[in-house]
Coordinates of C-alpha atoms in Angstrom, one line a residue:
X1 CA 138.7 59.0 230.5
X2 CA 135.0 58.2 232.5
X3 CA 132.4 59.3 230.4
X4 CA 129.2 60.6 231.0
X5 CA 126.3 58.9 231.9
X6 CA 123.6 60.3 229.0
X7 CA 120.3 61.6 230.2
X8 CA 118.3 59.9 227.6
X9 CA 119.3 57.0 226.1
X10 CA 117.3 57.8 222.2
X11 CA 116.8 53.3 221.7
X12 CA 115.4 52.6 225.4
X13 CA 112.9 55.5 224.5
X14 CA 108.8 54.2 223.1
X15 CA 108.8 54.3 219.1
X16 CA 106.1 56.8 219.4
X17 CA 107.9 59.0 222.1
X18 CA 111.0 59.7 220.3
X19 CA 109.5 62.7 217.8
X20 CA 107.7 64.3 220.8
X21 CA 111.3 64.0 222.6
X22 CA 113.7 65.0 220.1
X23 CA 111.1 67.8 219.8
X24 CA 112.1 70.0 222.7
X25 CA 115.1 68.3 223.0
X26 CA 118.8 68.1 221.4
X27 CA 120.7 65.3 220.8
X28 CA 124.9 65.4 221.4
X29 CA 126.2 63.0 218.8
X30 CA 129.9 62.9 220.8
X31 CA 128.3 61.8 224.0
X32 CA 124.9 60.8 223.1
X33 CA 123.1 62.4 226.0
X34 CA 120.0 64.3 225.0
X35 CA 119.4 67.6 226.8
X36 CA 116.8 70.8 226.4
X37 CA 118.1 73.7 225.8
X38 CA 116.8 76.8 226.8
X39 CA 117.6 80.6 225.8
X40 CA 117.1 83.8 228.9
X41 CA 117.0 87.3 228.2
X42 CA 120.1 88.9 230.0
X43 CA 118.2 91.9 232.8
X44 CA 119.4 94.9 231.7
X45 CA 120.0 97.0 234.6
X46 CA 118.9 100.0 232.8
X47 CA 115.9 101.9 230.5
X48 CA 118.5 102.5 228.0
X49 CA 116.4 100.6 225.1
X50 CA 112.8 102.1 226.9
X51 CA 111.4 103.5 223.5
X52 CA 111.5 99.6 222.3
X53 CA 110.0 98.5 225.8
X54 CA 105.9 97.5 226.0
X55 CA 104.9 99.1 229.2
X56 CA 101.4 99.5 230.5
X57 CA 99.2 101.9 228.5
X58 CA 96.0 102.0 231.1
X59 CA 95.8 105.6 230.9
X60 CA 95.4 105.9 227.4
X61 CA 92.2 104.3 228.1
X62 CA 90.8 105.9 230.3
X63 CA 91.7 109.4 228.9
X64 CA 89.3 109.1 226.3
X65 CA 87.2 106.3 226.8
X66 CA 89.0 103.2 224.3
X67 CA 88.3 100.9 226.3
X68 CA 84.8 100.9 225.1
X69 CA 86.9 101.3 221.8
X70 CA 89.0 98.4 221.2
X71 CA 86.8 96.7 222.7
X72 CA 84.1 97.5 219.2
X73 CA 87.0 97.2 217.7
X74 CA 88.7 93.7 218.5
X75 CA 84.6 92.5 217.9
X76 CA 84.6 93.4 214.5
X77 CA 88.1 91.9 214.1
X78 CA 87.1 89.5 214.6
X79 CA 83.7 88.6 213.9
X80 CA 84.8 90.8 210.0
X81 CA 86.9 87.5 209.6
X82 CA 85.6 84.5 211.2
X83 CA 85.2 81.5 208.4
X84 CA 87.3 83.2 205.9
X85 CA 91.0 82.0 204.7
X86 CA 93.1 84.3 205.1
X87 CA 95.3 86.1 202.2
X88 CA 98.9 86.6 200.8
X89 CA 97.6 90.5 202.1
X90 CA 96.9 89.4 205.7
X91 CA 100.4 87.2 206.2
X92 CA 102.2 89.9 204.5
X93 CA 100.4 92.2 207.8
X94 CA 100.5 89.7 210.3
X95 CA 104.8 89.1 209.1
X96 CA 105.1 93.3 209.8
X97 CA 103.7 93.4 213.0
X98 CA 105.6 90.4 214.2
X99 CA 109.1 92.6 213.0
X100 CA 107.7 95.6 213.8
X101 CA 110.4 96.3 216.1
X102 CA 112.7 96.0 213.2
X103 CA 110.3 99.4 211.4
X104 CA 111.2 103.1 210.7
X105 CA 109.9 105.9 210.2
X106 CA 111.3 105.5 205.9
X107 CA 110.7 102.6 206.1
X108 CA 106.6 102.8 207.1
X109 CA 106.5 105.7 204.2
X110 CA 107.5 103.2 201.8
X111 CA 104.0 101.6 202.3
X112 CA 100.7 102.7 200.2
X113 CA 98.6 104.5 203.2
X114 CA 96.5 102.0 202.8
X115 CA 98.7 100.1 204.2
X116 CA 99.8 101.4 206.2
X117 CA 96.6 101.8 207.5
X118 CA 95.5 97.9 207.9
X119 CA 99.5 97.2 210.1
X120 CA 97.8 99.6 212.4
X121 CA 95.0 98.3 212.8
X122 CA 96.3 94.8 213.7
X123 CA 98.5 96.6 216.0
X124 CA 95.7 97.8 217.8
X125 CA 94.2 94.2 217.4
X126 CA 97.1 92.9 220.0
X127 CA 97.1 96.5 222.4
X128 CA 93.2 95.2 222.3
X129 CA 94.5 91.8 223.7
X130 CA 96.7 94.0 226.6
X131 CA 100.1 93.2 224.3
X132 CA 100.9 97.6 224.1
X133 CA 103.1 98.9 221.3
X134 CA 106.0 100.4 222.1
X135 CA 107.3 104.6 222.2
X136 CA 108.9 103.9 218.5
X137 CA 107.0 101.5 217.2
X138 CA 103.7 104.7 218.3
X139 CA 105.6 107.7 217.3
X140 CA 106.0 106.1 213.6
X141 CA 102.8 105.2 213.3
X142 CA 101.8 108.8 214.8
X143 CA 103.7 111.0 212.3
X144 CA 102.5 108.9 209.9
X145 CA 98.8 108.3 210.7
X146 CA 97.2 111.6 212.4
X147 CA 97.1 113.6 210.1
X148 CA 94.1 111.9 208.0
X149 CA 93.4 109.7 210.6
X150 CA 90.7 110.0 213.0
X151 CA 92.3 106.9 215.4
X152 CA 92.1 108.1 219.8
X153 CA 95.8 106.2 220.0
X154 CA 97.5 108.4 217.2
X155 CA 97.0 111.6 218.9
X156 CA 97.8 110.2 222.9
X157 CA 100.9 107.6 224.0
X158 CA 101.3 107.0 228.3
X159 CA 104.4 105.8 229.8
X160 CA 104.2 104.8 233.4
X161 CA 108.5 104.0 234.1
X162 CA 107.6 102.3 237.8
X163 CA 110.7 102.5 238.5
X164 CA 113.4 104.1 236.7
X165 CA 117.3 103.3 236.5
X166 CA 118.6 105.2 234.8
X167 CA 119.5 109.1 234.8
X168 CA 117.1 111.8 233.9
X169 CA 118.6 112.8 230.6
X170 CA 117.6 109.0 229.5
X171 CA 114.2 109.4 229.5
X172 CA 114.0 113.0 227.4
X173 CA 116.5 112.8 225.1
X174 CA 113.9 110.4 223.2
X175 CA 111.7 113.2 223.8
X176 CA 113.0 115.9 222.7
X177 CA 114.4 113.9 219.6
X178 CA 111.7 114.8 217.2
X179 CA 110.5 118.3 218.8
X180 CA 108.1 118.6 216.0
X181 CA 106.5 115.9 216.0
X182 CA 104.3 116.5 219.4
X183 CA 104.4 117.5 222.2
X184 CA 105.5 116.0 226.3
X185 CA 103.0 116.1 229.9
X186 CA 106.1 114.6 232.3
X187 CA 105.6 113.4 235.7
X188 CA 108.1 112.7 237.7
X189 CA 107.4 111.6 241.6
X190 CA 110.7 110.5 241.7
X191 CA 113.5 112.4 242.9
X192 CA 116.6 113.3 240.3
X193 CA 119.3 115.6 240.6
X194 CA 118.5 119.4 240.6
X195 CA 121.4 119.8 237.4
X196 CA 119.4 117.3 236.0
X197 CA 116.4 119.3 236.3
X198 CA 118.0 122.5 235.6
X199 CA 118.3 120.3 231.7
X200 CA 114.9 120.1 231.1
X201 CA 114.9 123.6 229.8
X202 CA 116.2 120.6 226.6
X203 CA 113.0 119.6 226.0
X204 CA 111.4 122.4 223.4
X205 CA 108.2 120.7 223.5
X206 CA 107.1 120.4 227.0
X207 CA 104.1 121.7 227.6
X208 CA 102.5 120.3 230.7
X209 CA 106.3 119.8 233.4
X210 CA 105.0 117.9 237.7
X211 CA 107.5 117.3 240.0
X212 CA 105.6 115.7 243.2
X213 CA 107.8 113.5 245.0
X214 CA 106.5 112.1 248.2
X215 CA 106.2 114.2 251.3
X216 CA 109.3 112.9 253.4
X217 CA 111.6 112.9 249.8
X218 CA 109.9 116.7 249.0
X219 CA 110.9 117.6 252.4
X220 CA 114.3 117.6 251.8
X221 CA 114.8 117.7 248.6
X222 CA 116.4 121.7 249.0
X223 CA 117.4 121.8 245.9
X224 CA 113.9 122.7 244.0
X225 CA 113.2 126.1 245.3
X226 CA 114.0 129.6 243.8
X227 CA 116.8 129.2 242.1
X228 CA 116.0 126.2 240.0
X229 CA 112.5 128.2 238.7
X230 CA 115.2 130.8 238.3
X231 CA 117.7 128.6 236.2
X232 CA 114.6 127.9 233.6
X233 CA 113.6 131.1 233.9
X234 CA 117.0 133.0 232.3
X235 CA 116.9 129.8 229.9
X236 CA 114.1 131.2 228.2
X237 CA 114.7 134.2 228.4
X238 CA 118.4 133.6 226.8
X239 CA 118.2 130.6 224.8
X240 CA 113.6 130.7 224.3
X241 CA 113.7 127.6 226.7
X242 CA 109.6 126.4 227.7
X243 CA 108.2 128.1 224.3
X244 CA 105.1 125.4 224.7
X245 CA 104.7 125.3 228.7
X246 CA 101.5 125.2 229.5
X247 CA 100.9 124.1 233.1
X248 CA 103.8 123.8 236.2
X249 CA 103.3 122.1 238.4
X250 CA 105.4 121.9 242.2
X251 CA 104.3 120.4 244.9
X252 CA 105.3 120.1 248.6
X253 CA 108.4 122.2 247.7
X254 CA 109.4 124.9 251.6
X255 CA 112.0 126.1 249.1
X256 CA 109.2 127.5 246.3
X257 CA 108.6 130.2 247.8
X258 CA 106.5 134.3 246.6
X259 CA 109.2 134.8 244.8
X260 CA 109.2 132.0 241.8
X261 CA 106.1 134.1 240.8
X262 CA 108.8 137.0 239.9
X263 CA 110.0 134.7 236.9
X264 CA 106.5 133.9 236.2
X265 CA 106.3 136.3 232.6
X266 CA 109.6 135.0 231.1
X267 CA 107.5 131.2 230.4
X268 CA 105.3 132.9 227.3
X269 CA 102.9 130.3 227.3
X270 CA 102.3 129.5 230.7
X271 CA 99.0 129.6 232.5
X272 CA 98.6 127.2 235.2
X273 CA 101.4 127.5 238.0
X274 CA 99.5 125.1 240.7
X275 CA 102.4 124.5 243.7
X276 CA 100.5 123.8 246.2
X277 CA 101.8 122.5 250.2
X278 CA 105.0 124.9 248.9
X279 CA 106.5 127.4 250.8
X280 CA 103.8 130.4 250.3
X281 CA 102.3 132.2 252.6
X282 CA 99.0 131.9 252.6
X283 CA 96.9 135.1 252.5
X284 CA 100.2 137.1 253.7
X285 CA 101.8 136.3 250.3
X286 CA 102.3 139.3 248.7
X287 CA 100.3 139.7 245.2
X288 CA 101.1 138.0 241.6
X289 CA 102.8 139.5 239.1
X290 CA 100.8 141.8 237.1
X291 CA 97.9 139.2 234.8
X292 CA 97.6 136.2 237.5
X293 CA 95.3 136.0 239.0
X294 CA 95.7 133.0 243.0
X295 CA 93.5 130.7 243.4
X296 CA 92.4 127.3 245.4
X297 CA 91.6 124.5 244.2
X298 CA 88.5 124.2 246.0
X299 CA 87.5 127.5 243.4
X300 CA 89.7 126.7 240.7
X301 CA 87.5 126.3 237.3
X302 CA 85.1 129.0 238.6
X303 CA 87.3 130.8 238.5
X304 CA 89.5 130.0 235.6
X305 CA 85.9 130.5 233.5
X306 CA 85.5 133.9 234.5
X307 CA 89.1 134.5 233.6
X308 CA 89.1 133.3 230.6
X309 CA 85.1 134.8 230.0
X310 CA 85.6 134.7 225.8
X311 CA 86.5 131.8 225.8
X312 CA 84.5 129.7 228.6
X313 CA 87.2 126.4 228.1
X314 CA 83.9 124.2 228.1
X315 CA 83.3 123.5 231.7
X316 CA 79.9 122.1 230.8
X317 CA 82.5 118.7 229.4
X318 CA 84.9 119.2 232.0
X319 CA 82.4 119.2 234.2
X320 CA 81.0 116.1 232.4
X321 CA 84.7 114.0 232.6
X322 CA 84.6 114.8 236.2
X323 CA 81.1 112.3 236.3
X324 CA 82.5 110.0 235.0
X325 CA 85.8 109.8 236.6
X326 CA 83.6 109.9 240.5
X327 CA 80.8 107.3 239.4
X328 CA 77.5 107.0 242.0
X329 CA 77.5 103.6 243.6
X330 CA 75.1 102.8 242.1
X331 CA 75.9 103.6 238.8
X332 CA 79.3 101.7 239.4
X333 CA 77.6 98.1 239.7
X334 CA 75.2 99.3 236.8
X335 CA 77.8 99.7 234.5
X336 CA 79.9 96.6 234.9
X337 CA 76.6 94.1 233.9
X338 CA 75.9 96.7 231.2
X339 CA 78.3 95.4 227.3
X340 CA 80.2 99.1 226.2
X341 CA 78.7 101.0 224.1
X342 CA 78.7 101.5 220.8
X343 CA 81.6 102.0 218.3
X344 CA 80.1 105.5 216.9
X345 CA 80.1 107.2 220.7
X346 CA 83.9 106.8 220.9
X347 CA 85.3 107.8 217.6
X348 CA 87.2 110.6 217.4
X349 CA 86.5 113.6 214.6
X350 CA 88.0 116.9 213.8
X351 CA 86.2 119.6 214.2
X352 CA 86.9 123.0 212.2
X353 CA 88.5 125.8 214.0
X354 CA 86.0 128.3 212.6
X355 CA 83.3 125.9 215.5
X356 CA 85.7 125.7 217.9
X357 CA 84.4 129.1 219.8
X358 CA 81.4 127.5 219.6
X359 CA 82.2 124.1 221.0
X360 CA 83.3 125.3 224.0
X361 CA 81.0 127.9 224.3
X362 CA 78.3 125.4 223.8
X363 CA 75.4 126.1 226.6
X364 CA 74.4 124.0 229.8
X365 CA 77.1 124.4 232.0
X366 CA 76.4 124.7 235.8
X367 CA 79.5 125.4 238.6
X368 CA 81.0 122.1 239.2
X369 CA 84.1 121.1 242.4
X370 CA 86.2 119.7 241.3
X371 CA 88.4 116.8 243.8
X372 CA 91.8 117.3 244.7
X373 CA 92.0 113.6 243.9
X374 CA 91.8 113.8 240.0
X375 CA 93.7 116.8 239.2
X376 CA 96.4 113.5 238.4
X377 CA 93.3 112.6 235.3
X378 CA 92.5 116.4 234.4
X379 CA 96.0 118.2 233.5
X380 CA 96.0 116.6 229.9
X381 CA 93.2 117.4 229.3
X382 CA 93.1 120.9 231.0
X383 CA 96.0 121.2 228.0
X384 CA 94.3 121.4 224.6
X385 CA 91.5 123.7 226.2
X386 CA 94.1 126.0 226.6
X387 CA 95.4 125.7 223.4
X388 CA 91.9 126.1 222.2
X389 CA 91.1 129.4 224.0
X390 CA 94.3 130.8 223.0
X391 CA 94.1 129.4 219.3
X392 CA 97.3 127.6 219.9
X393 CA 98.4 130.9 219.1
X394 CA 102.2 128.9 220.9
X395 CA 102.2 126.5 218.4
X396 CA 102.1 128.3 215.6
X397 CA 104.8 129.6 217.0
X398 CA 106.9 126.9 217.2
X399 CA 106.3 126.0 213.5
X400 CA 104.6 123.2 215.0
X401 CA 102.2 121.9 211.9
X402 CA 98.8 121.9 213.6
X403 CA 95.5 120.4 212.5
X404 CA 91.5 120.8 213.4
X405 CA 91.5 120.2 217.0
X406 CA 89.5 116.8 217.3
X407 CA 86.9 115.4 219.7
X408 CA 87.4 112.1 221.1
X409 CA 83.9 111.1 222.8
X410 CA 82.2 114.5 222.4
X411 CA 85.6 116.2 224.4
X412 CA 87.5 118.3 223.3
X413 CA 91.2 116.5 222.3
X414 CA 94.9 118.3 221.6
X415 CA 94.9 119.1 217.8
X416 CA 98.3 118.0 218.1
X417 CA 99.4 114.5 219.3
X418 CA 100.9 113.9 223.0
X419 CA 103.4 112.4 224.5
X420 CA 102.9 111.6 228.5
X421 CA 105.0 110.2 230.4
X422 CA 105.5 109.6 233.7
X423 CA 109.0 108.4 236.0
X424 CA 108.0 107.2 240.0
X425 CA 104.1 105.9 240.7
X426 CA 101.4 108.4 240.9
X427 CA 101.9 110.2 243.4
X428 CA 98.7 111.2 245.8
X429 CA 97.5 114.3 245.4
X430 CA 98.4 117.3 248.1
X431 CA 95.2 117.6 250.5
X432 CA 96.8 122.0 250.6
X433 CA 93.8 124.2 249.5
X434 CA 95.6 127.2 250.6
X435 CA 96.0 129.7 247.8
X436 CA 98.7 128.0 246.3
X437 CA 97.8 127.8 242.6
X438 CA 98.0 130.8 240.5
X439 CA 96.3 131.0 236.9
X440 CA 97.1 133.5 234.0
X441 CA 94.6 135.8 232.9
X442 CA 96.7 137.1 229.6
X443 CA 97.7 135.0 225.6
X444 CA 94.5 133.9 226.1
X445 CA 93.0 134.9 222.3
X446 CA 95.0 135.8 219.0
X447 CA 94.4 139.0 218.9
X448 CA 97.0 139.3 222.1
X449 CA 100.0 137.7 219.9
X450 CA 99.4 140.3 217.7
X451 CA 99.6 143.1 220.5
X452 CA 102.6 141.3 221.9
X453 CA 104.3 141.2 218.6
X454 CA 103.6 145.4 218.1
X455 CA 104.3 146.0 221.5
X456 CA 107.7 144.1 220.6
X457 CA 108.0 146.4 217.6
X458 CA 107.8 148.6 218.9
X459 CA 110.1 148.4 222.0
X460 CA 112.4 147.4 219.4
X461 CA 111.5 150.9 217.4
X462 CA 112.5 152.5 220.1
X463 CA 115.5 151.0 220.6
X464 CA 116.2 151.8 217.3
X465 CA 115.4 155.3 217.5
X466 CA 117.1 156.1 221.0
X467 CA 119.8 154.7 219.2
X468 CA 119.7 156.6 216.6
X469 CA 119.6 159.5 219.0
X470 CA 122.9 158.2 220.6
X471 CA 124.8 158.1 217.2
X472 CA 123.6 162.0 215.8
X473 CA 125.3 164.0 219.7
X474 CA 127.6 161.4 218.8
X475 CA 128.6 163.0 215.8
X476 CA 127.0 167.4 216.6
X477 CA 129.8 167.0 219.7
X478 CA 132.1 165.7 216.9
X479 CA 131.5 168.4 215.0
X480 CA 131.6 171.2 217.6
X481 CA 135.4 170.0 218.3
X482 CA 135.5 169.7 215.4
X483 CA 134.9 173.5 214.6
X484 CA 137.3 174.8 217.4
X485 CA 139.7 172.9 216.6
X486 CA 140.0 174.5 213.2
X487 CA 138.9 178.1 215.2
X488 CA 142.0 177.8 217.5
X489 CA 144.2 176.7 214.7
X490 CA 143.5 179.7 212.1
X491 CA 143.9 182.3 215.2
X492 CA 148.2 180.6 215.4
X493 CA 148.2 180.8 211.8
X494 CA 147.0 184.6 212.6
X495 CA 149.0 185.2 214.7
X496 CA 152.6 183.3 213.2

């Protein structure tokens, strides 16, 4: 038997280098060889564990101005610990953070509330260092802390999976597993089978649904049309699907036509139906169903303001948001040299529901033109504003444990945590400016909900009264027949 020549002979190494060599290498006593062992993770061919992966959350940072928030948090964290030894408590917290992937909601709830916040602060510090948390970790801390902790990151989680590798239900199942903890915004820009899209009705906490393929792909997507919306409508009628769906956006699908307008009223919470680039006939289209107003993207805000005239929906704030998304050139150059603003300007605060009407109707509004390229950034802001105008009546019906609304950087936020999931790359905005966006002009006040309930009760009472009348007439007919039979029997007996 011929032995292989060892790669490295320990006796030939200088004495000072032996320890360094042993730290990075291993020694096989049977052969006398020194080798280096490398462990490589197996590349997964699908995304079945996407909830435990750490995807980029850059869109959250852009949404609520959290870049400044995290910059200030990181600065405070480093300055407060500088020159101080670590305590056993800090070491224990760091150990929990390092093994956070094994944590469960039950385990985190066993910790004292103050310790839970400190663990979350440590996780935020890792987020500030461009190390985002997974959806599983966020959902645990959001459910445990969001009701009493004013932290923007506990109220919104954003995740983009640029190249999905698994069926659609792999991504939607975790979103529907705990439906009362958060609402969902789903943006799909990659082709999906139509049966998978039909099963989106199983996501009861879906608040925003956006399907916008690339134009070359959407032209061939023949299955996405009126029949798909009809299937969703039947699910809403038969099983109560889409109870909190507020915004539905379908772009550049030629098989989505005017016929779909007749299905809209069966979605109880739907407020915005955006079908730009679809197979509508423009101005020759038939009028929308009662309670819906057609608008163009250029006049979207102005029309929505007039529709929701009793609840101005903070268009002054939306105008400021638009200014933030499209800064002027000189302002952008000056902002690069300026340090981030103070923490107090980005801190999240809770607002009493009694104060919401005054905040929404704040003076100082001037008309603002919404650019088509900004729609992608505005949908997550529009959903909480629609909810505020309705006093979140759809969430109340869904038995969500909603709290007071929140405000971040003087912008109204959702009263319940929200998860934004995008499958595919960001789709460029549609250039169509035809009247293919529809706004619902009812259900803007909680009193309307009671009106709907009373109307439903009236209809039910009407059905019961009709049933009683029919039963009464049937019984009267039976009595008449019995009387006739008795008279006939009496006549026959008299003849015998």
